[in-house]
Amino acid sequence: MSEWEKKVSLKEGETLRHDRSFLKGFMQEEDVDLYTIVGCDGTVRGNVKVTDHTAVKGFRRTVTVVQTDPEGKTVFQESWNP
């Protein structure tokens, strides 16, 4: 389990489904992973967006996790430098 997965609050029976990954930025310096939170009955319970950005100058990394509910409201958001 990665560090960001420990920070996301999943209820009992919920799992993360990886939907897609892509790169952003003029030098492709930001990795973005999108996940869907799926309940044990198959319903969508929310989304998680994980970004891992490496600064072009200084090579400093910042990881950001944003968890939203099905309506798009932010439930959890945190950034840190690993």
PDB file of C-alpha atoms in Angstrom:
ATOM      1  CA  MET A   1       0.000   0.000   0.000  1.00  0.00           C
ATOM      2  CA  SER A   2       1.462   3.359  -1.006  1.00  0.00           C
ATOM      3  CA  GLU A   3       1.643   6.382   1.267  1.00  0.00           C
ATOM      4  CA  TRP A   4      -1.257   8.186  -0.406  1.00  0.00           C
ATOM      5  CA  GLU A   5      -3.533   5.127  -0.144  1.00  0.00           C
ATOM      6  CA  LYS A   6      -3.162   5.239   3.640  1.00  0.00           C
ATOM      7  CA  LYS A   7      -4.457   8.822   3.655  1.00  0.00           C
ATOM      8  CA  VAL A   8      -7.675   8.168   1.681  1.00  0.00           C
ATOM      9  CA  SER A   9     -10.669   7.328   3.836  1.00  0.00           C
ATOM     10  CA  LEU A  10     -12.478   4.281   2.490  1.00  0.00           C
ATOM     11  CA  LYS A  11     -15.426   2.733   4.269  1.00  0.00           C
ATOM     12  CA  GLU A  12     -15.659  -0.992   4.865  1.00  0.00           C
ATOM     13  CA  GLY A  13     -16.158  -2.855   1.590  1.00  0.00           C
ATOM     14  CA  GLU A  14     -15.047   0.042  -0.622  1.00  0.00           C
ATOM     15  CA  THR A  15     -12.208  -0.414  -3.089  1.00  0.00           C
ATOM     16  CA  LEU A  16     -10.238   1.775  -5.481  1.00  0.00           C
ATOM     17  CA  ARG A  17     -10.504   1.125  -9.228  1.00  0.00           C
ATOM     18  CA  HIS A  18      -7.750   2.685 -11.344  1.00  0.00           C
ATOM     19  CA  ASP A  19      -9.379   4.394 -14.324  1.00  0.00           C
ATOM     20  CA  ARG A  20      -6.519   6.080 -16.162  1.00  0.00           C
ATOM     21  CA  SER A  21      -3.131   7.776 -15.993  1.00  0.00           C
ATOM     22  CA  PHE A  22      -1.747  10.679 -17.981  1.00  0.00           C
ATOM     23  CA  LEU A  23       1.080  13.219 -17.988  1.00  0.00           C
ATOM     24  CA  LYS A  24       0.730  17.007 -17.809  1.00  0.00           C
ATOM     25  CA  GLY A  25       3.018  19.978 -18.247  1.00  0.00           C
ATOM     26  CA  PHE A  26       5.225  21.278 -21.007  1.00  0.00           C
ATOM     27  CA  MET A  27       7.948  18.774 -20.007  1.00  0.00           C
ATOM     28  CA  GLN A  28       5.534  16.056 -18.839  1.00  0.00           C
ATOM     29  CA  GLU A  29       6.586  16.802 -15.250  1.00  0.00           C
ATOM     30  CA  GLU A  30       3.280  15.871 -13.631  1.00  0.00           C
ATOM     31  CA  ASP A  31       1.903  12.317 -13.376  1.00  0.00           C
ATOM     32  CA  VAL A  32      -1.850  12.132 -12.791  1.00  0.00           C
ATOM     33  CA  ASP A  33      -3.735   9.003 -11.739  1.00  0.00           C
ATOM     34  CA  LEU A  34      -7.536   8.892 -11.539  1.00  0.00           C
ATOM     35  CA  TYR A  35      -9.389   6.365  -9.389  1.00  0.00           C
ATOM     36  CA  THR A  36     -13.032   5.580  -8.686  1.00  0.00           C
ATOM     37  CA  ILE A  37     -14.172   4.502  -5.223  1.00  0.00           C
ATOM     38  CA  VAL A  38     -16.487   1.523  -5.697  1.00  0.00           C
ATOM     39  CA  GLY A  39     -18.746   0.090  -2.998  1.00  0.00           C
ATOM     40  CA  CYS A  40     -19.158  -3.635  -2.409  1.00  0.00           C
ATOM     41  CA  ASP A  41     -22.452  -3.460  -4.332  1.00  0.00           C
ATOM     42  CA  GLY A  42     -20.719  -1.904  -7.367  1.00  0.00           C
ATOM     43  CA  THR A  43     -21.999   1.650  -6.884  1.00  0.00           C
ATOM     44  CA  VAL A  44     -19.686   4.621  -7.345  1.00  0.00           C
ATOM     45  CA  ARG A  45     -18.975   6.220  -3.964  1.00  0.00           C
ATOM     46  CA  GLY A  46     -16.541   8.904  -5.089  1.00  0.00           C
ATOM     47  CA  ASN A  47     -13.274   9.632  -6.877  1.00  0.00           C
ATOM     48  CA  VAL A  48      -9.623  10.078  -6.050  1.00  0.00           C
ATOM     49  CA  LYS A  49      -7.107  12.121  -8.044  1.00  0.00           C
ATOM     50  CA  VAL A  50      -3.403  11.653  -7.303  1.00  0.00           C
ATOM     51  CA  THR A  51      -0.832  14.009  -8.804  1.00  0.00           C
ATOM     52  CA  ASP A  52       2.926  13.612  -8.505  1.00  0.00           C
ATOM     53  CA  HIS A  53       4.651  16.785  -9.696  1.00  0.00           C
ATOM     54  CA  THR A  54       8.407  17.170 -10.108  1.00  0.00           C
ATOM     55  CA  ALA A  55       9.552  20.791 -10.339  1.00  0.00           C
ATOM     56  CA  VAL A  56      11.660  21.472 -13.427  1.00  0.00           C
ATOM     57  CA  LYS A  57      13.992  23.702 -11.396  1.00  0.00           C
ATOM     58  CA  GLY A  58      15.337  21.940  -8.323  1.00  0.00           C
ATOM     59  CA  PHE A  59      13.605  18.596  -8.979  1.00  0.00           C
ATOM     60  CA  ARG A  60      11.455  18.942  -5.844  1.00  0.00           C
ATOM     61  CA  ARG A  61       8.491  16.542  -5.798  1.00  0.00           C
ATOM     62  CA  THR A  62       5.015  17.315  -4.530  1.00  0.00           C
ATOM     63  CA  VAL A  63       2.326  14.646  -4.206  1.00  0.00           C
ATOM     64  CA  THR A  64      -1.304  15.780  -3.934  1.00  0.00           C
ATOM     65  CA  VAL A  65      -4.331  13.601  -3.190  1.00  0.00           C
ATOM     66  CA  VAL A  66      -7.898  14.866  -3.626  1.00  0.00           C
ATOM     67  CA  GLN A  67     -10.856  12.667  -2.672  1.00  0.00           C
ATOM     68  CA  THR A  68     -14.352  13.715  -3.736  1.00  0.00           C
ATOM     69  CA  ASP A  69     -17.837  12.350  -3.092  1.00  0.00           C
ATOM     70  CA  PRO A  70     -20.215  11.363  -5.939  1.00  0.00           C
ATOM     71  CA  GLU A  71     -21.440  14.986  -6.207  1.00  0.00           C
ATOM     72  CA  GLY A  72     -17.882  16.291  -6.670  1.00  0.00           C
ATOM     73  CA  LYS A  73     -17.497  17.874  -3.224  1.00  0.00           C
ATOM     74  CA  THR A  74     -14.013  17.575  -1.728  1.00  0.00           C
ATOM     75  CA  VAL A  75     -13.895  15.099   1.171  1.00  0.00           C
ATOM     76  CA  PHE A  76     -10.129  15.049   1.675  1.00  0.00           C
ATOM     77  CA  GLN A  77      -7.194  16.962   0.220  1.00  0.00           C
ATOM     78  CA  GLU A  78      -3.533  16.882   1.201  1.00  0.00           C
ATOM     79  CA  SER A  79      -0.161  17.698  -0.368  1.00  0.00           C
ATOM     80  CA  TRP A  80       3.301  16.714   0.830  1.00  0.00           C
ATOM     81  CA  ASN A  81       6.904  16.458  -0.309  1.00  0.00           C
ATOM     82  CA  PRO A  82       8.155  12.865  -0.158  1.00  0.00           C
TER      83      PRO A  82
END
